[in-house]
Amino acid sequence: MAGYSGHTAGMGMDALVFDFDGLLMDTETTSLLAWQDLWRWHGLELDVAGFFARHGGDVTAERYAALAAAVGPAYDQDASHARRQAVRTELYAALELSAGIGPWLDDAEALGIRLAVASSSPREWIDGHLDRIGQRDRFELLACGDEVRAAKPAPDVYLLALSRLGVPAERALAFEDTVHGVAAAQAAGLRCVAIPHPNADPALFTTADVLLTSAAEISLESVIARAERRQ
C-alpha cells in the first residue's frame, strides 16, 4: 500500500487500531446506566440481557421504542429523552481512558508504533470524548461509522483505517470489546486482541487471537508478542 514504510521499531506491528466504545473508554457501561435510570424513572426495570446489540450500529431509536411500548399511552418521548441526556452527560463527564490503556499508548509512542481508531460511532462522538480528556492528538487518524456503508461486524471501518494508514493488515493489530468487533477486525485481515466490556460474556470470544480481562494485566509488548504467535 502507498505510504507503507516497513518500519517496525523492532517489532512485528506498525500500527495499533483501537475500537472506541467499551474499549478505549467504557461508554458501554455509562450508556447502560443511563438507560437503566430512565426505565426506573418510569417505574420499570430494563432487561439488561437484551440491551447490547450484536452489531455496531445505532440502536437508540429501537431502545426508545421498547421503552414506549413498556410504558404505554402515558409515555412522553421529549421528557424521557431530556432525562436520559441529563444523566448521560453527568456520567460521561467523569469518564476517562479504560484501565491500562494510557500506559499502552505511552509504550506504543515510545516504540514508534502508529495509533488509530476504528469505530462504528460517528466522528463527532469520538472526537468529543477524546478531546475532553486530552487524548485526541495521540491518534494519528480515525475511521468512523459515519464514513462507511456498513457497521461492524462488517469490516468497513477497519479497511478504511488500513487504507488511511497505508499499512497492510498483517502489520496492524486490532483491539476490541465485542464479538462483532472482533469479527469486523478479522474480516479485514487483522489479528485481534479482545478485552470484553464488563457486560459482555468472555466465553463468546472464541475467535479472538488474544483474550484479556483488562489492558492493565499485561504490557503492550507482551500482548503484541502473544498476538504475533497466532500467525
Tab-separated table of C-alpha atoms in Angstrom:
chain	number	residue	atom	x	y	z
A	1	MET	CA	0.000	0.000	0.000
A	2	ALA	CA	1.102	3.547	-0.630
A	3	GLY	CA	2.740	5.126	2.365
A	4	TYR	CA	3.857	1.869	3.960
A	5	SER	CA	7.500	2.169	5.038
A	6	GLY	CA	8.054	-1.217	6.665
A	7	HIS	CA	9.287	0.471	9.864
A	8	THR	CA	8.646	-1.856	12.805
A	9	ALA	CA	10.502	-0.282	15.731
A	10	GLY	CA	11.963	-3.733	16.319
A	11	MET	CA	8.566	-5.385	16.499
A	12	GLY	CA	6.225	-7.005	14.015
A	13	MET	CA	3.440	-4.428	14.202
A	14	ASP	CA	3.477	-0.992	12.617
A	15	ALA	CA	0.049	0.137	13.802
A	16	LEU	CA	-2.453	-0.486	16.567
A	17	VAL	CA	-6.112	0.087	15.715
A	18	PHE	CA	-8.483	0.565	18.651
A	19	ASP	CA	-12.220	0.329	18.877
A	20	PHE	CA	-13.642	3.253	20.836
A	21	ASP	CA	-16.855	2.480	22.750
A	22	GLY	CA	-16.201	-0.007	25.525
A	23	LEU	CA	-12.523	-0.355	24.634
A	24	LEU	CA	-10.710	2.971	24.786
A	25	MET	CA	-13.419	4.363	27.067
A	26	ASP	CA	-16.167	2.382	28.788
A	27	THR	CA	-19.074	4.254	27.255
A	28	GLU	CA	-20.948	0.941	27.125
A	29	THR	CA	-21.405	0.854	30.891
A	30	THR	CA	-22.326	4.540	31.139
A	31	SER	CA	-24.880	4.085	28.353
A	32	LEU	CA	-26.416	1.125	30.179
A	33	LEU	CA	-26.584	3.066	33.452
A	34	ALA	CA	-28.332	5.997	31.762
A	35	TRP	CA	-30.948	3.715	30.199
A	36	GLN	CA	-31.444	1.831	33.471
A	37	ASP	CA	-32.059	5.145	35.209
A	38	LEU	CA	-34.628	6.103	32.563
A	39	TRP	CA	-36.558	2.844	32.881
A	40	ARG	CA	-36.562	3.188	36.684
A	41	TRP	CA	-37.762	6.788	36.314
A	42	HIS	CA	-40.814	5.242	34.655
A	43	GLY	CA	-41.136	2.654	37.441
A	44	LEU	CA	-39.797	-0.155	35.258
A	45	GLU	CA	-36.672	-2.332	35.079
A	46	LEU	CA	-34.577	-2.614	31.930
A	47	ASP	CA	-33.832	-6.090	30.550
A	48	VAL	CA	-30.036	-5.941	30.645
A	49	ALA	CA	-29.680	-9.290	28.864
A	50	GLY	CA	-31.163	-7.848	25.693
A	51	PHE	CA	-29.609	-4.386	25.928
A	52	PHE	CA	-26.405	-4.697	23.925
A	53	ALA	CA	-26.810	-5.049	20.155
A	54	ARG	CA	-24.915	-7.717	18.249
A	55	HIS	CA	-23.715	-5.153	15.727
A	56	GLY	CA	-22.067	-1.755	15.858
A	57	GLY	CA	-24.972	0.295	14.510
A	58	ASP	CA	-27.027	2.904	16.364
A	59	VAL	CA	-29.964	1.294	18.216
A	60	THR	CA	-31.151	4.379	20.119
A	61	ALA	CA	-34.470	4.522	18.249
A	62	GLU	CA	-35.132	0.857	18.976
A	63	ARG	CA	-34.394	1.382	22.665
A	64	TYR	CA	-36.825	4.299	22.882
A	65	ALA	CA	-39.458	2.257	21.041
A	66	ALA	CA	-39.091	-0.590	23.545
A	67	LEU	CA	-39.469	1.842	26.433
A	68	ALA	CA	-42.524	3.469	24.836
A	69	ALA	CA	-44.168	0.067	24.398
A	70	ALA	CA	-43.468	-0.815	28.030
A	71	VAL	CA	-44.782	2.484	29.431
A	72	GLY	CA	-47.877	2.677	27.261
A	73	PRO	CA	-50.026	5.720	26.381
A	74	ALA	CA	-48.561	7.879	29.154
A	75	TYR	CA	-45.108	7.777	27.560
A	76	ASP	CA	-43.564	11.207	26.857
A	77	GLN	CA	-40.673	10.966	24.396
A	78	ASP	CA	-39.368	14.500	24.932
A	79	ALA	CA	-39.321	14.208	28.716
A	80	SER	CA	-37.707	10.785	28.527
A	81	HIS	CA	-35.007	11.982	26.143
A	82	ALA	CA	-34.259	15.018	28.325
A	83	ARG	CA	-33.926	12.796	31.381
A	84	ARG	CA	-31.564	10.360	29.651
A	85	GLN	CA	-29.431	13.152	28.196
A	86	ALA	CA	-29.011	14.818	31.596
A	87	VAL	CA	-27.978	11.584	33.316
A	88	ARG	CA	-25.746	10.553	30.419
A	89	THR	CA	-23.954	13.921	30.362
A	90	GLU	CA	-23.194	13.640	34.077
A	91	LEU	CA	-21.863	10.097	33.724
A	92	TYR	CA	-19.725	10.835	30.665
A	93	ALA	CA	-18.175	13.905	32.296
A	94	ALA	CA	-16.340	11.599	34.707
A	95	LEU	CA	-15.233	9.055	32.109
A	96	GLU	CA	-11.520	8.523	31.403
A	97	LEU	CA	-9.491	6.017	29.388
A	98	SER	CA	-10.096	2.403	30.374
A	99	ALA	CA	-7.643	0.845	32.838
A	100	GLY	CA	-4.236	0.155	31.327
A	101	ILE	CA	-4.912	1.916	28.026
A	102	GLY	CA	-2.916	5.055	28.877
A	103	PRO	CA	0.322	3.119	29.529
A	104	TRP	CA	-0.230	1.132	26.328
A	105	LEU	CA	-0.476	4.365	24.342
A	106	ASP	CA	2.690	5.648	26.017
A	107	ASP	CA	4.530	2.450	25.150
A	108	ALA	CA	3.311	2.484	21.543
A	109	GLU	CA	4.602	6.002	21.068
A	110	ALA	CA	7.962	5.041	22.606
A	111	LEU	CA	8.193	2.076	20.218
A	112	GLY	CA	7.285	4.157	17.181
A	113	ILE	CA	4.039	2.237	16.586
A	114	ARG	CA	1.270	4.273	14.978
A	115	LEU	CA	-2.156	4.606	16.607
A	116	ALA	CA	-5.605	4.748	15.029
A	117	VAL	CA	-9.266	4.305	15.955
A	118	ALA	CA	-11.797	2.211	14.007
A	119	SER	CA	-15.316	2.644	15.378
A	120	SER	CA	-18.906	2.299	14.213
A	121	SER	CA	-19.681	5.521	16.107
A	122	PRO	CA	-19.688	8.916	14.351
A	123	ARG	CA	-16.571	11.084	14.321
A	124	GLU	CA	-18.166	13.846	16.407
A	125	TRP	CA	-18.824	11.382	19.251
A	126	ILE	CA	-15.263	10.042	19.305
A	127	ASP	CA	-13.580	13.425	18.849
A	128	GLY	CA	-15.681	14.936	21.626
A	129	HIS	CA	-14.771	12.321	24.213
A	130	LEU	CA	-11.072	12.144	23.323
A	131	ASP	CA	-10.748	15.942	23.196
A	132	ARG	CA	-12.387	16.278	26.619
A	133	ILE	CA	-9.745	14.065	28.259
A	134	GLY	CA	-6.859	15.454	26.196
A	135	GLN	CA	-6.181	12.251	24.261
A	136	ARG	CA	-7.278	13.047	20.686
A	137	ASP	CA	-3.801	14.043	19.469
A	138	ARG	CA	-2.402	10.645	20.402
A	139	PHE	CA	-4.235	9.040	17.499
A	140	GLU	CA	-2.956	9.667	14.008
A	141	LEU	CA	-6.347	9.055	12.432
A	142	LEU	CA	-9.916	7.941	12.974
A	143	ALA	CA	-12.076	5.699	10.785
A	144	CYS	CA	-15.687	6.222	11.806
A	145	GLY	CA	-19.126	4.777	11.305
A	146	ASP	CA	-20.441	7.858	9.519
A	147	GLU	CA	-17.773	7.394	6.835
A	148	VAL	CA	-18.625	3.838	5.753
A	149	ARG	CA	-21.642	1.957	4.406
A	150	ALA	CA	-21.883	-0.811	6.996
A	151	ALA	CA	-21.269	-1.016	10.744
A	152	LYS	CA	-19.369	-3.810	12.470
A	153	PRO	CA	-19.321	-6.838	12.073
A	154	ALA	CA	-18.734	-5.617	8.513
A	155	PRO	CA	-15.015	-4.877	8.052
A	156	ASP	CA	-15.586	-1.430	6.502
A	157	VAL	CA	-14.126	0.798	9.233
A	158	TYR	CA	-11.053	-1.405	9.568
A	159	LEU	CA	-10.475	-1.408	5.820
A	160	LEU	CA	-10.794	2.375	5.874
A	161	ALA	CA	-8.300	2.649	8.733
A	162	LEU	CA	-5.788	0.418	6.940
A	163	SER	CA	-6.186	2.421	3.740
A	164	ARG	CA	-5.548	5.696	5.564
A	165	LEU	CA	-2.587	4.253	7.441
A	166	GLY	CA	-1.113	2.722	4.298
A	167	VAL	CA	-0.292	-0.381	6.342
A	168	PRO	CA	-1.081	-3.991	5.311
A	169	ALA	CA	-3.442	-5.886	7.607
A	170	GLU	CA	-0.762	-8.305	8.775
A	171	ARG	CA	1.258	-5.371	10.154
A	172	ALA	CA	-1.601	-3.960	12.253
A	173	LEU	CA	-3.224	-5.233	15.435
A	174	ALA	CA	-6.832	-4.519	16.440
A	175	PHE	CA	-8.290	-4.158	19.936
A	176	GLU	CA	-11.992	-4.823	20.538
A	177	ASP	CA	-14.502	-5.293	23.359
A	178	THR	CA	-17.328	-7.057	21.480
A	179	VAL	CA	-17.720	-10.247	19.469
A	180	HIS	CA	-18.962	-8.327	16.428
A	181	GLY	CA	-15.952	-6.021	16.718
A	182	VAL	CA	-13.561	-8.971	16.695
A	183	ALA	CA	-15.365	-10.322	13.628
A	184	ALA	CA	-15.011	-6.980	11.847
A	185	ALA	CA	-11.279	-6.739	12.530
A	186	GLN	CA	-10.580	-10.315	11.477
A	187	ALA	CA	-12.706	-9.948	8.323
A	188	ALA	CA	-10.388	-7.085	7.372
A	189	GLY	CA	-7.388	-9.373	7.874
A	190	LEU	CA	-6.144	-8.091	11.232
A	191	ARG	CA	-5.338	-10.148	14.265
A	192	CYS	CA	-7.423	-9.001	17.212
A	193	VAL	CA	-6.976	-8.656	20.954
A	194	ALA	CA	-10.302	-8.844	22.800
A	195	ILE	CA	-10.937	-7.106	26.116
A	196	PRO	CA	-14.658	-7.755	26.691
A	197	HIS	CA	-16.549	-4.850	28.233
A	198	PRO	CA	-17.996	-5.541	31.705
A	199	ASN	CA	-21.372	-6.684	30.369
A	200	ALA	CA	-20.031	-8.995	27.656
A	201	ASP	CA	-19.594	-12.750	28.135
A	202	PRO	CA	-15.901	-13.656	27.700
A	203	ALA	CA	-16.885	-17.232	26.759
A	204	LEU	CA	-18.273	-15.925	23.454
A	205	PHE	CA	-14.902	-14.563	22.284
A	206	THR	CA	-13.724	-17.862	20.845
A	207	THR	CA	-12.104	-16.433	17.708
A	208	ALA	CA	-10.041	-13.664	19.340
A	209	ASP	CA	-6.299	-14.068	18.885
A	210	VAL	CA	-5.699	-12.888	22.455
A	211	LEU	CA	-8.309	-12.609	25.217
A	212	LEU	CA	-7.699	-10.338	28.218
A	213	THR	CA	-9.777	-9.124	31.139
A	214	SER	CA	-8.054	-5.723	31.205
A	215	ALA	CA	-5.304	-3.808	29.432
A	216	ALA	CA	-3.765	-3.355	32.865
A	217	GLU	CA	-2.936	-7.050	33.229
A	218	ILE	CA	-0.157	-7.192	30.613
A	219	SER	CA	2.405	-4.922	28.963
A	220	LEU	CA	1.862	-3.761	25.400
A	221	GLU	CA	4.995	-5.544	24.179
A	222	SER	CA	3.785	-8.793	25.740
A	223	VAL	CA	0.324	-8.598	24.191
A	224	ILE	CA	1.806	-7.844	20.772
A	225	ALA	CA	4.141	-10.819	21.126
A	226	ARG	CA	1.200	-13.074	22.050
A	227	ALA	CA	-0.781	-11.877	19.031
A	228	GLU	CA	2.169	-12.411	16.692
A	229	ARG	CA	2.433	-16.033	17.778
A	230	ARG	CA	-1.095	-16.537	16.382
A	231	GLN	CA	0.061	-16.388	12.751
